[in-house]
C-alpha positions as a LaTeX table, in Angstrom:
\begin{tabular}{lrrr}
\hline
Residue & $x$ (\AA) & $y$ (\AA) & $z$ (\AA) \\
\hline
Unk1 & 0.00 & 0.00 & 0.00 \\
Unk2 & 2.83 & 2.60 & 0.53 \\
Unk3 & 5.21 & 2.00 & $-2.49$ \\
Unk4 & 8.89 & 0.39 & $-2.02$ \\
Unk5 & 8.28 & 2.07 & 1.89 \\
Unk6 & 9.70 & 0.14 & 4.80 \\
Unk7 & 6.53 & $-1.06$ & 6.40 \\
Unk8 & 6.51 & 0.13 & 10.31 \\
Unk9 & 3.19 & $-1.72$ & 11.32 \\
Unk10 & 1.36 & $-4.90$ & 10.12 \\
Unk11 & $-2.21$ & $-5.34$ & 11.55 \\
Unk12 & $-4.64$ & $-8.19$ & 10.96 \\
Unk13 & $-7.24$ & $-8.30$ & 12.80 \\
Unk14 & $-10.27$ & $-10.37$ & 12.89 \\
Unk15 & $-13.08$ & $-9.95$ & 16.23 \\
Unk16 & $-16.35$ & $-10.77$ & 16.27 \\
Unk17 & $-18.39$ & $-7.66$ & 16.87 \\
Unk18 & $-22.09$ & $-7.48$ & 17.46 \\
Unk19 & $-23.52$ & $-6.42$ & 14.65 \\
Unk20 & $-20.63$ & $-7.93$ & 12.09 \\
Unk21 & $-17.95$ & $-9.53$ & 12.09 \\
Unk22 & $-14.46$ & $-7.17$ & 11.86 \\
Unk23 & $-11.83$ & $-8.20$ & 9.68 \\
Unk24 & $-9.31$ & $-6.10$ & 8.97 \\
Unk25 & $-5.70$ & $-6.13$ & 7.18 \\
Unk26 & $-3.36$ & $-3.09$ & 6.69 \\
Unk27 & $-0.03$ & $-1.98$ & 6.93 \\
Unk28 & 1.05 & 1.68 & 7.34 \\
Unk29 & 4.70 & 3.52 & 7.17 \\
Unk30 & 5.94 & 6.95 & 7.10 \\
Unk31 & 2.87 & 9.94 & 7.36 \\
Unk32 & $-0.48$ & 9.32 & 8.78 \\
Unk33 & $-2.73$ & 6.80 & 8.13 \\
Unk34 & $-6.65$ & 7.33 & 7.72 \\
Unk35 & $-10.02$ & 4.87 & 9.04 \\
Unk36 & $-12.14$ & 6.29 & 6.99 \\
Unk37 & $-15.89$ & 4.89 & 7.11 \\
Unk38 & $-18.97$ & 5.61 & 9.02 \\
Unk39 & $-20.11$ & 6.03 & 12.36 \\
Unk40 & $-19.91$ & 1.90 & 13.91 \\
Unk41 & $-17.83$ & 0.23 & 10.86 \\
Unk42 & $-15.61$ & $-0.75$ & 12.95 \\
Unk43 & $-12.73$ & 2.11 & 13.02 \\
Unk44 & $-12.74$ & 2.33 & 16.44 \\
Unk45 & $-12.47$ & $-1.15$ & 17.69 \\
Unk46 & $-9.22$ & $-1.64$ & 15.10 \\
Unk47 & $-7.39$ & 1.25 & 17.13 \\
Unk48 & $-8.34$ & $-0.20$ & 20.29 \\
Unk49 & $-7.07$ & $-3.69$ & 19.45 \\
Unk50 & $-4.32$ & $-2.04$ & 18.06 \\
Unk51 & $-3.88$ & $-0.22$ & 21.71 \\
Unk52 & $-4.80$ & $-3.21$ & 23.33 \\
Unk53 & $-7.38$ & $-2.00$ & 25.25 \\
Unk54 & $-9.06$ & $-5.12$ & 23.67 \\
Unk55 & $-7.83$ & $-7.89$ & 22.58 \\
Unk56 & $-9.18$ & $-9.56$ & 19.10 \\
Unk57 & $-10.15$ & $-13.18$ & 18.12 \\
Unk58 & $-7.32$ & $-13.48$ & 15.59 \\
Unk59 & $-4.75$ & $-11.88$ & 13.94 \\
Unk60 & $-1.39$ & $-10.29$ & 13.87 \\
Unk61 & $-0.42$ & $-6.97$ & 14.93 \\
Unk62 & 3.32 & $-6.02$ & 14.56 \\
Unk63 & 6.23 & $-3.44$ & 14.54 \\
Unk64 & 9.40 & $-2.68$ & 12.80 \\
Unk65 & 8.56 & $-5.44$ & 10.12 \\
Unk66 & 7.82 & $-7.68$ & 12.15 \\
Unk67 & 10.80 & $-7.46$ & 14.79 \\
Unk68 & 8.51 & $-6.34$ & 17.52 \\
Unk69 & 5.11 & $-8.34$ & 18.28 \\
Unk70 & 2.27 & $-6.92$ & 20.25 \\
Unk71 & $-0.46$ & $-9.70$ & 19.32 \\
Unk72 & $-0.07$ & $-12.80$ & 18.04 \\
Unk73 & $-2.97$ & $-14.95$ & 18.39 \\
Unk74 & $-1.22$ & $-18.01$ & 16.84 \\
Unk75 & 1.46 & $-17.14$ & 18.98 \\
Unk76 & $-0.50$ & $-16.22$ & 21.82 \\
Unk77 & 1.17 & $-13.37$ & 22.21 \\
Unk78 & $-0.54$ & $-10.00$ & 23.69 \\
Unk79 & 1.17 & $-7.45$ & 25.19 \\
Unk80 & $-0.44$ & $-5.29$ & 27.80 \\
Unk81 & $-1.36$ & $-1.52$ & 26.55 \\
Unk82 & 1.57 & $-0.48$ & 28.91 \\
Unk83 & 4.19 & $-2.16$ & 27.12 \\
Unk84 & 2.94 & $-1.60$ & 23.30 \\
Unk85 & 4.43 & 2.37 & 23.52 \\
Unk86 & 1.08 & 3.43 & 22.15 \\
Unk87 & $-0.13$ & 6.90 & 22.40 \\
Unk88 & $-4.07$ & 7.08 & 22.19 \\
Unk89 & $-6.03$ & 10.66 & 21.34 \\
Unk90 & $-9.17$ & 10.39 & 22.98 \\
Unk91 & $-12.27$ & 12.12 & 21.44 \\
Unk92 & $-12.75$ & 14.06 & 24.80 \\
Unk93 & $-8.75$ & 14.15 & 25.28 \\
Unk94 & $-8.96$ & 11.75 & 28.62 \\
Unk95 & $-7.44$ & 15.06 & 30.57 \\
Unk96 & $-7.51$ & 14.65 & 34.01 \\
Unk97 & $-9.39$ & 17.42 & 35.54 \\
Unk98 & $-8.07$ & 17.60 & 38.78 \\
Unk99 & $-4.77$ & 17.25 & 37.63 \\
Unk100 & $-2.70$ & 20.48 & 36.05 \\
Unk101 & $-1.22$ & 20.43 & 32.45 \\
Unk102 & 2.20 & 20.13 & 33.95 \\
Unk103 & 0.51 & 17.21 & 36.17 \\
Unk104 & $-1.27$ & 15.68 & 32.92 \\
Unk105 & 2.24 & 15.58 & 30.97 \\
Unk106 & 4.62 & 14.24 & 34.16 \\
Unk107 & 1.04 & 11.70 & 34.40 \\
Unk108 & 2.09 & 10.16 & 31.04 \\
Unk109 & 6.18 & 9.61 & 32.02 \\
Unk110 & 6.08 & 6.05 & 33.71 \\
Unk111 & 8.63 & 4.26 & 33.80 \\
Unk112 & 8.92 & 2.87 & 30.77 \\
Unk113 & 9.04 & 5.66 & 29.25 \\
Unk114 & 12.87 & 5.46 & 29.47 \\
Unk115 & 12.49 & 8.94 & 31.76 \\
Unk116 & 13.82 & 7.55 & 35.62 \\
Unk117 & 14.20 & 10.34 & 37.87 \\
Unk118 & 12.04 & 12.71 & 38.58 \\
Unk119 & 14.60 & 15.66 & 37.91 \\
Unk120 & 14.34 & 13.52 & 34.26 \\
Unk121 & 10.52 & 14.24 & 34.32 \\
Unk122 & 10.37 & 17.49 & 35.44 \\
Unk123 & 12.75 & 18.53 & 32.39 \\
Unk124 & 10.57 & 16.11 & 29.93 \\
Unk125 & 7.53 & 17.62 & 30.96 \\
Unk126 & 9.27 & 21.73 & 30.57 \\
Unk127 & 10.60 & 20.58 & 27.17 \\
Unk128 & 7.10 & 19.16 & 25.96 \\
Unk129 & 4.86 & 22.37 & 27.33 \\
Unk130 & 7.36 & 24.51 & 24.92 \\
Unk131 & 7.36 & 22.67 & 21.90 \\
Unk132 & 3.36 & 22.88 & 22.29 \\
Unk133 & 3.49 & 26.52 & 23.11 \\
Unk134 & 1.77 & 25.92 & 26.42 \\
Unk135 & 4.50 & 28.08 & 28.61 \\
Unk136 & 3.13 & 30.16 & 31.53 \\
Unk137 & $-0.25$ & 27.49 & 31.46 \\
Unk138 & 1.97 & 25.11 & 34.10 \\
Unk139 & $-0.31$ & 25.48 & 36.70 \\
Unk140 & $-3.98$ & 25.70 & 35.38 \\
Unk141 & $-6.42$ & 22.87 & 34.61 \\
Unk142 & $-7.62$ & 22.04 & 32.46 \\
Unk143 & $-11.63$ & 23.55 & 32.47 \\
Unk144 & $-9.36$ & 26.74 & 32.37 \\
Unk145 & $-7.83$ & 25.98 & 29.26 \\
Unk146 & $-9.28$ & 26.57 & 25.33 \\
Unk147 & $-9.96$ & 23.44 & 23.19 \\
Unk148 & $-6.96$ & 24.11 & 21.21 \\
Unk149 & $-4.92$ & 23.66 & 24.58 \\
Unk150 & $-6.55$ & 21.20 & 25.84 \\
Unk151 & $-5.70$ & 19.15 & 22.64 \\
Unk152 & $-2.33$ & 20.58 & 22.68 \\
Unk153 & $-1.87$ & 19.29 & 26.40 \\
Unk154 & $-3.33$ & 16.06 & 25.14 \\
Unk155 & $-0.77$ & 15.85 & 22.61 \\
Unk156 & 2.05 & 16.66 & 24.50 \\
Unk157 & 1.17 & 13.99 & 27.20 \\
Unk158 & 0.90 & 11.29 & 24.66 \\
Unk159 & 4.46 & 12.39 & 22.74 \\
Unk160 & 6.37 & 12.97 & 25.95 \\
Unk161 & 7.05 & 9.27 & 25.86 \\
Unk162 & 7.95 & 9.12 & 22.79 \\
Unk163 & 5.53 & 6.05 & 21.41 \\
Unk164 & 6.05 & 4.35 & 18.30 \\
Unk165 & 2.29 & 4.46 & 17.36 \\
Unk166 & 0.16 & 7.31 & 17.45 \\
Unk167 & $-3.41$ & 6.35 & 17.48 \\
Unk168 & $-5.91$ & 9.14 & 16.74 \\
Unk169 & $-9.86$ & 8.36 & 17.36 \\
Unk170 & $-12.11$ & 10.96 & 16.26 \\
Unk171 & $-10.38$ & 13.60 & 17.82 \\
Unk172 & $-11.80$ & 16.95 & 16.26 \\
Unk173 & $-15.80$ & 15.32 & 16.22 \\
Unk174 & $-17.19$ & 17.43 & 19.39 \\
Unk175 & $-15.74$ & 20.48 & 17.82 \\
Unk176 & $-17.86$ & 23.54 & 16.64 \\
Unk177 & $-16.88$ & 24.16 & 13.09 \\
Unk178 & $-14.34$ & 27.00 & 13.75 \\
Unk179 & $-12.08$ & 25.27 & 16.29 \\
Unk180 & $-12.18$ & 21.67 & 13.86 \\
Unk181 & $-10.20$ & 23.88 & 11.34 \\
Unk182 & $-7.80$ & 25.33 & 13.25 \\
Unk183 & $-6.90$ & 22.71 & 15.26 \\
Unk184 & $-6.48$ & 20.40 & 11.96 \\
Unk185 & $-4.02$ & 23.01 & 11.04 \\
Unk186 & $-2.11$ & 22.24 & 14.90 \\
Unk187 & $-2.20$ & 18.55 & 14.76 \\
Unk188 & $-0.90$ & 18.84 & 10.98 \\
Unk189 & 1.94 & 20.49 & 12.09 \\
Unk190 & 2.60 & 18.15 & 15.14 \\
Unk191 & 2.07 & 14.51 & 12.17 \\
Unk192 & 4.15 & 16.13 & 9.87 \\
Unk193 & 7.07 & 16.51 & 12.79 \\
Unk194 & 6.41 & 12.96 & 14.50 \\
Unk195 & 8.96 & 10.04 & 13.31 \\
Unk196 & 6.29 & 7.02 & 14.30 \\
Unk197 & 3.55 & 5.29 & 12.79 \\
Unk198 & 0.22 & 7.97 & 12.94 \\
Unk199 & $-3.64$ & 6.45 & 11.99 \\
Unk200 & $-6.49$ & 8.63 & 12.55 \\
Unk201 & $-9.65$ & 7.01 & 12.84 \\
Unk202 & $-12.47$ & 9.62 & 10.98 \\
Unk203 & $-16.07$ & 9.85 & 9.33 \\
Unk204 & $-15.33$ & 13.32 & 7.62 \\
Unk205 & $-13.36$ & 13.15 & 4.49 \\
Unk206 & $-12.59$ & 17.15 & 3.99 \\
Unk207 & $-10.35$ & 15.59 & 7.37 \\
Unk208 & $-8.96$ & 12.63 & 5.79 \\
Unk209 & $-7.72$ & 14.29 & 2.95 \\
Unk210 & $-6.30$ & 17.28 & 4.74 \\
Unk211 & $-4.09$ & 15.03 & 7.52 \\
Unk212 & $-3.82$ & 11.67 & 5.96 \\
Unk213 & $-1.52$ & 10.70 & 2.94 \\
Unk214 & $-3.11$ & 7.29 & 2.68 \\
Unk215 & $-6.77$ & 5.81 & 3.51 \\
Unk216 & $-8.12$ & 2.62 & 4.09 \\
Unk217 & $-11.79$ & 2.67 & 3.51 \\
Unk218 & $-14.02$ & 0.77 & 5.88 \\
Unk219 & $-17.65$ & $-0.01$ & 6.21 \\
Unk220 & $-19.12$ & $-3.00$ & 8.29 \\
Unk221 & $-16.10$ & $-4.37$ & 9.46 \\
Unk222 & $-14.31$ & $-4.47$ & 6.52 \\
Unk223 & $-11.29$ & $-2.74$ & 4.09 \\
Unk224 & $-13.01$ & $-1.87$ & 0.67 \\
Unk225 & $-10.40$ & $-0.35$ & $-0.72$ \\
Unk226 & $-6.62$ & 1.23 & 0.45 \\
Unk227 & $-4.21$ & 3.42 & $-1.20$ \\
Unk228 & $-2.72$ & 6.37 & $-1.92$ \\
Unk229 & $-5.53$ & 9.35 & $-0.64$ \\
Unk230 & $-5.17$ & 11.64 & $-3.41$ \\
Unk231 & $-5.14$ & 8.65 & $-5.75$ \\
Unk232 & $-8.47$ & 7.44 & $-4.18$ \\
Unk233 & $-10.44$ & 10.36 & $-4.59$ \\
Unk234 & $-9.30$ & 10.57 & $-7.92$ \\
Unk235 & $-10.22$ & 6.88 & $-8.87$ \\
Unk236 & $-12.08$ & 5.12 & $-5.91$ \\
Unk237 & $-12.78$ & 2.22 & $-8.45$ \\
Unk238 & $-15.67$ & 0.49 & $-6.58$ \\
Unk239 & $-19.83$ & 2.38 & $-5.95$ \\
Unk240 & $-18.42$ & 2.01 & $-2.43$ \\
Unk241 & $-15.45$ & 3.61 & $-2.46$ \\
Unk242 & $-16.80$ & 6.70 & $-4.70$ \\
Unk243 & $-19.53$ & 6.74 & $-1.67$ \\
Unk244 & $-17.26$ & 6.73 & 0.96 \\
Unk245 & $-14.96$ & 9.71 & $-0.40$ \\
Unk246 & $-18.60$ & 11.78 & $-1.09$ \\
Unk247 & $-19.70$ & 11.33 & $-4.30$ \\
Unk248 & $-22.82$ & 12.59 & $-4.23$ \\
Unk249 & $-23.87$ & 11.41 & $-7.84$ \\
Unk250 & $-23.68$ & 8.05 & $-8.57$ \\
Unk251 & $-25.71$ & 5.89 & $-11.27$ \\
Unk252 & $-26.12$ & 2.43 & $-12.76$ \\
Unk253 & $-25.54$ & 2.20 & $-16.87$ \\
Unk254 & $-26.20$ & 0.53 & $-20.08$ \\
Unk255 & $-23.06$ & 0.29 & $-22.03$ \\
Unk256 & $-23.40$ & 2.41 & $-25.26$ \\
Unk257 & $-19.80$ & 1.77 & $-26.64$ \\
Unk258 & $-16.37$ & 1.49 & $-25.46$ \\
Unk259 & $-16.34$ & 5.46 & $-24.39$ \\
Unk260 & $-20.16$ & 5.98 & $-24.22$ \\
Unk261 & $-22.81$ & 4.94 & $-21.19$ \\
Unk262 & $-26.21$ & 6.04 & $-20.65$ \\
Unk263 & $-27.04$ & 6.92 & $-16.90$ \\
Unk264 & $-29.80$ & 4.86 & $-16.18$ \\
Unk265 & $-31.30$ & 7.25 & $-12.59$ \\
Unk266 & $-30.95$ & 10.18 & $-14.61$ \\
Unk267 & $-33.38$ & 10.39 & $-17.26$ \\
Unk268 & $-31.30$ & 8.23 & $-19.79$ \\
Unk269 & $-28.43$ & 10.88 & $-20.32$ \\
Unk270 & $-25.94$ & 9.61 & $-22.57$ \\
Unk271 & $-22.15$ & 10.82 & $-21.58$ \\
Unk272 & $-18.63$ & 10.53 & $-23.13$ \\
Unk273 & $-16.09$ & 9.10 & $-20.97$ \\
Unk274 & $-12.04$ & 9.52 & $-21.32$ \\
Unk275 & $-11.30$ & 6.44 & $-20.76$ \\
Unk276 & $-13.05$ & 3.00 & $-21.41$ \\
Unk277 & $-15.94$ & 1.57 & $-19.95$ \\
Unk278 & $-15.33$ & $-1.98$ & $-19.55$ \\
Unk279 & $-17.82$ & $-5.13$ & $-18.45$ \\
Unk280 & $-17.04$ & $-5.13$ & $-15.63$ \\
Unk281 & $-18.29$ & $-1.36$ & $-14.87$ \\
Unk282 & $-21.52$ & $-1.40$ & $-13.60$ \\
Unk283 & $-22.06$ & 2.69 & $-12.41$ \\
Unk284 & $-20.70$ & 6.21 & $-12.92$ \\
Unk285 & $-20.09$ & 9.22 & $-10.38$ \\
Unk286 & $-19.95$ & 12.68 & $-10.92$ \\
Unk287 & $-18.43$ & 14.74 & $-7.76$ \\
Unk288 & $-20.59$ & 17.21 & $-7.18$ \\
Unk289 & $-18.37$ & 20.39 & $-7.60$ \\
Unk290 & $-16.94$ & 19.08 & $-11.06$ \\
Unk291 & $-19.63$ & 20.61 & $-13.24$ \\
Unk292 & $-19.26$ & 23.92 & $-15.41$ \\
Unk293 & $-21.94$ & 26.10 & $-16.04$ \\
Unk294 & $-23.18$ & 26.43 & $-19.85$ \\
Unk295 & $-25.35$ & 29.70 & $-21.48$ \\
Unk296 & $-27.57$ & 28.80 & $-24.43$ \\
Unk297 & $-24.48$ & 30.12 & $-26.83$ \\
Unk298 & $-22.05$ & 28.05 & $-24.92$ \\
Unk299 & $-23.88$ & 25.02 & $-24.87$ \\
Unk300 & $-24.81$ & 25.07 & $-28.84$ \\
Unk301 & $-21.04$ & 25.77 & $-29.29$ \\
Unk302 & $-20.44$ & 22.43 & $-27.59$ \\
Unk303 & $-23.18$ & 20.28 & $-29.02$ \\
Unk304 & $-21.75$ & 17.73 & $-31.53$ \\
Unk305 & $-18.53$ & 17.96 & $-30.11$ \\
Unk306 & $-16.56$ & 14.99 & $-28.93$ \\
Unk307 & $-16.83$ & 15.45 & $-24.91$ \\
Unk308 & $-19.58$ & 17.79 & $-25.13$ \\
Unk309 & $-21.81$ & 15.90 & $-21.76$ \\
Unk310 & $-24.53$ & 18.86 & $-22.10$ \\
Unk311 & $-27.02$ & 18.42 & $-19.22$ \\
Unk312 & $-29.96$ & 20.53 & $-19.61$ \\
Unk313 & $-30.76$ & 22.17 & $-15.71$ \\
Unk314 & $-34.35$ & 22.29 & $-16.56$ \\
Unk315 & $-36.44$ & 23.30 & $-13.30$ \\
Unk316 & $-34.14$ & 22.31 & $-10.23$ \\
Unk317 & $-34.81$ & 22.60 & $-6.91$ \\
Unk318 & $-32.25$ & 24.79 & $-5.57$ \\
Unk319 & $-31.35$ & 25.37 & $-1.47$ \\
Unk320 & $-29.38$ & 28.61 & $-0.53$ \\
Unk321 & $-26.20$ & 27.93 & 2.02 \\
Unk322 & $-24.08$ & 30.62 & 3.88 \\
Unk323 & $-21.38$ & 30.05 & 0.59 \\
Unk324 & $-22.59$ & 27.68 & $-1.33$ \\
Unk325 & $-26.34$ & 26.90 & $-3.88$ \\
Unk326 & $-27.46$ & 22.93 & $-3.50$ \\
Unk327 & $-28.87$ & 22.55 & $-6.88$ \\
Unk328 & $-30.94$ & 19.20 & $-7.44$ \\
Unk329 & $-31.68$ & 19.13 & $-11.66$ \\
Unk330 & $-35.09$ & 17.28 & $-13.19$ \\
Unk331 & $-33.02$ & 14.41 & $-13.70$ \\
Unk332 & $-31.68$ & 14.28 & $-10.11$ \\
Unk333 & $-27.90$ & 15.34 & $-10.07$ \\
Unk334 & $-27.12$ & 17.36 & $-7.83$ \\
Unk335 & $-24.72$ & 19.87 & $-8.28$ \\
Unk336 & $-22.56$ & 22.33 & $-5.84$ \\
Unk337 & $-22.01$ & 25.69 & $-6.78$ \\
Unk338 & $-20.48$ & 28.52 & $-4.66$ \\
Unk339 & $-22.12$ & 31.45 & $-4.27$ \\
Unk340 & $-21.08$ & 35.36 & $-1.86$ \\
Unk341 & $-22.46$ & 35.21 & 1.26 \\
Unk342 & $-24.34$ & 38.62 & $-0.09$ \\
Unk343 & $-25.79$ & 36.77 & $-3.02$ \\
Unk344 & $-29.35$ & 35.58 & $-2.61$ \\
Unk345 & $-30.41$ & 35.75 & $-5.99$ \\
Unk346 & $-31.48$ & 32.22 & $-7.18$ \\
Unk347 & $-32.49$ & 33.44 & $-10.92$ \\
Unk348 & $-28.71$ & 34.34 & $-11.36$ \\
Unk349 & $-27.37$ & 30.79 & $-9.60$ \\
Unk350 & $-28.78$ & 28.82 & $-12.64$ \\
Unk351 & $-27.90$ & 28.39 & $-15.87$ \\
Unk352 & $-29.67$ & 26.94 & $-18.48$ \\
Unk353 & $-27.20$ & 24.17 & $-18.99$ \\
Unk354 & $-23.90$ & 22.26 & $-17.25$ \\
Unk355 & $-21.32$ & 19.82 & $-18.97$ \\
Unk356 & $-19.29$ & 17.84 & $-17.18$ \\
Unk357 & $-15.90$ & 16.86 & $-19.04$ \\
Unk358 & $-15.53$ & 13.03 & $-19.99$ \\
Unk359 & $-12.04$ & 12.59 & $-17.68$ \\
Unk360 & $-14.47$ & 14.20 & $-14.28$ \\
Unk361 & $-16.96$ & 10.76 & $-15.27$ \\
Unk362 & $-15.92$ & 8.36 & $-12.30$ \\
Unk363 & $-16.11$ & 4.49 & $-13.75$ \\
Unk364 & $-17.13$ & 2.17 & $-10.79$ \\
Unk365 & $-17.26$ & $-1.25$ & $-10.50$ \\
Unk366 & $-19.01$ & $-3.14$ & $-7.78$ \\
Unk367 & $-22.29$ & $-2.75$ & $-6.33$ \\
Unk368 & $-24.89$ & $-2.04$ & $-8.21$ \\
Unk369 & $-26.02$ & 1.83 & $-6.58$ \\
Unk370 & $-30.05$ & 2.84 & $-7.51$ \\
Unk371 & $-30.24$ & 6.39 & $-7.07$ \\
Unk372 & $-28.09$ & 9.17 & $-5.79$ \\
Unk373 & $-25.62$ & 8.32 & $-2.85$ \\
\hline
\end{tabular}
């Protein structure tokens, strides 16, 4: 999954979980790993097995390619949280409240931490508060602190013993909008300076493509697809995948030729793709923001040209956002466009036509999707 990369950590994991049964297989390397699925797919439950905090059915998790084992269950092999030099990021941070920050970082130095004395702690814990810009907050708690320092604390805590696995579990989903941005930006800055292996266990893709270099996809207990994040967006390959990374407009097809389908949940609308539809594809996807807008002169300019994917707007239903118009066509794509937050006027938000270009036309195998995602 990461190229010629030394792998760092081998998980396989297989627990039977209430409602399905998780099995899991991944291995991740340099930059940060993303879980990226919805709400009870199982995300969670891999980090904690990873963590140890439980303990799966079967499987293999390992370091350093294989040099160090912290479950085995061939093996039986299944080191105790303390020993597996794993830092966890709660969702609510796990701060003690009674405890100060400089309390909460000398809290995570035990002794195998490699820090002895307490002279040795002391200095850990001064170093750590500096590198996360928490001088001169020593002393408070931390319902005195900001969200941004409590996650900062949190962070520091965690990293003070230096552990080989950062495990990050939903940590930005209590957040009002305007803190989740900026403290993306902070724990950016703090993966892109950390030498061990990072996953981040999320539900929001805008957040898994803005911290993670690769994904694993998950839904129901399982890895649909893995790779490259950029590359999946660009190509998720499967209805599932496209789903998963928010494509909003997804449709079965009848084959018209080797570059040519007809979108069956969209009126019939015959398209041009760039590259060719094979048997095995089974449904297109069209991201939302990846239509242009057409005038009547612009769209007969285009009509009988190869790649011309005119589709007439006809009467939408259209739903005004802060930045943004939600534009639902006759034929039921929907289509994002942005709009001033002093615009209101809906006349002016719609054209009379869109094309999409033929390389924007995702080609998806798999399941067979009815309707819009």
């Amino acid at each position: 999954m990461m190229g010629e990369e030394r792998f760092l950590l081998e998980t396989e994991i297989g627990k039977r979980l209430k409602d399905f049964q998780l099995e899991v297989s991944f291995a991740a390397g340099k930059g940060c790993l993303g879980l990226l699925g919805p709400s009870g797919c199982g995300k969670s439950m891999t980090l904690k097995s990873i963590a140890g905090i439980i303990t799966p059915d079967e499987g293999r998790i390992a370091l350093n390619g294989g040099k160090r084992v912290l479950f085995d269950s061939r093996k039986r092999i299944s080191l105790p949280p303390q020993k597996r030099r794993v830092g966890y990021l709660f969702q609510n941070y796990a701060l003690f409240p009674n405890m100060t920050v400089r309390e909460n970082i000398l809290s995570g130095l035990g002794a195998i931490s490699g820090y002895e004395s307490a002279s040795q702690k002391k200095r850990r814990a001064e170093e750590m508060m500096e590198r996360f810009r928490l001088e001169g907050l020593g002393e408070r708690y931390p319902g005195q602190l900001s969200g941004g320092q409590q996650q900062r604390v949190a962070l520091a805590r965690i990293l003070a013993y230096e552990p080989e696995i950062l495990l990050l579990d939903e940590p930005f989903s209590a957040m009002d909008t305007y803190l989740r941005e900026e403290l993306r930006l902070e724990l950016a800055k703090v993966l892109k300076g950390y030498s061990g292996v990072s996953l981040l266990v999320t539900h929001d893709r805008d957040e898994a493509y803005q911290l993670c270099s690769h994904l694993v996809l998950m839904e129901e207990g399982r890895g649909l697809a893995s790779g490259k994040t950029k590359d999946l967006f660009q190509n998720p390959e499967t209805w599932e995948a496209a789903r998963l990374t928010g494509c909003k407009n997804i449709s079965p097809i009848r084959r018209l030729g080797p570059f040519r389908v007809q979108a069956l949940d969209w009126g019939g609308l015959e398209l041009e793709t760039s590259r060719p539809v094979g048997e095995e594809i089974c449904a297109i996807g069209i991201r939302a923001h990846d239509f242009c807008p057409l005038s009547e002169g612009e769209a007969e300019a285009w009509k009988g040209r190869p790649g011309a994917n005119c589709i007439p707007v006809g009467d939408p239903s259209i739903s005004e956002m802060p930045a943004e118009w939600h534009i639902t066509l006759e034929n039921g794509i929907w289509w994002k466009k942005e709009k001033g937050v002093y615009s209101h006027d809906k006349a002016k938000a719609l054209p009379p036509w869109l094309r999409v270009d033929p390389s924007a036309i995702l080609l998806l195998k798999g399941k067979t999707a009815t309707g819009r995602s």
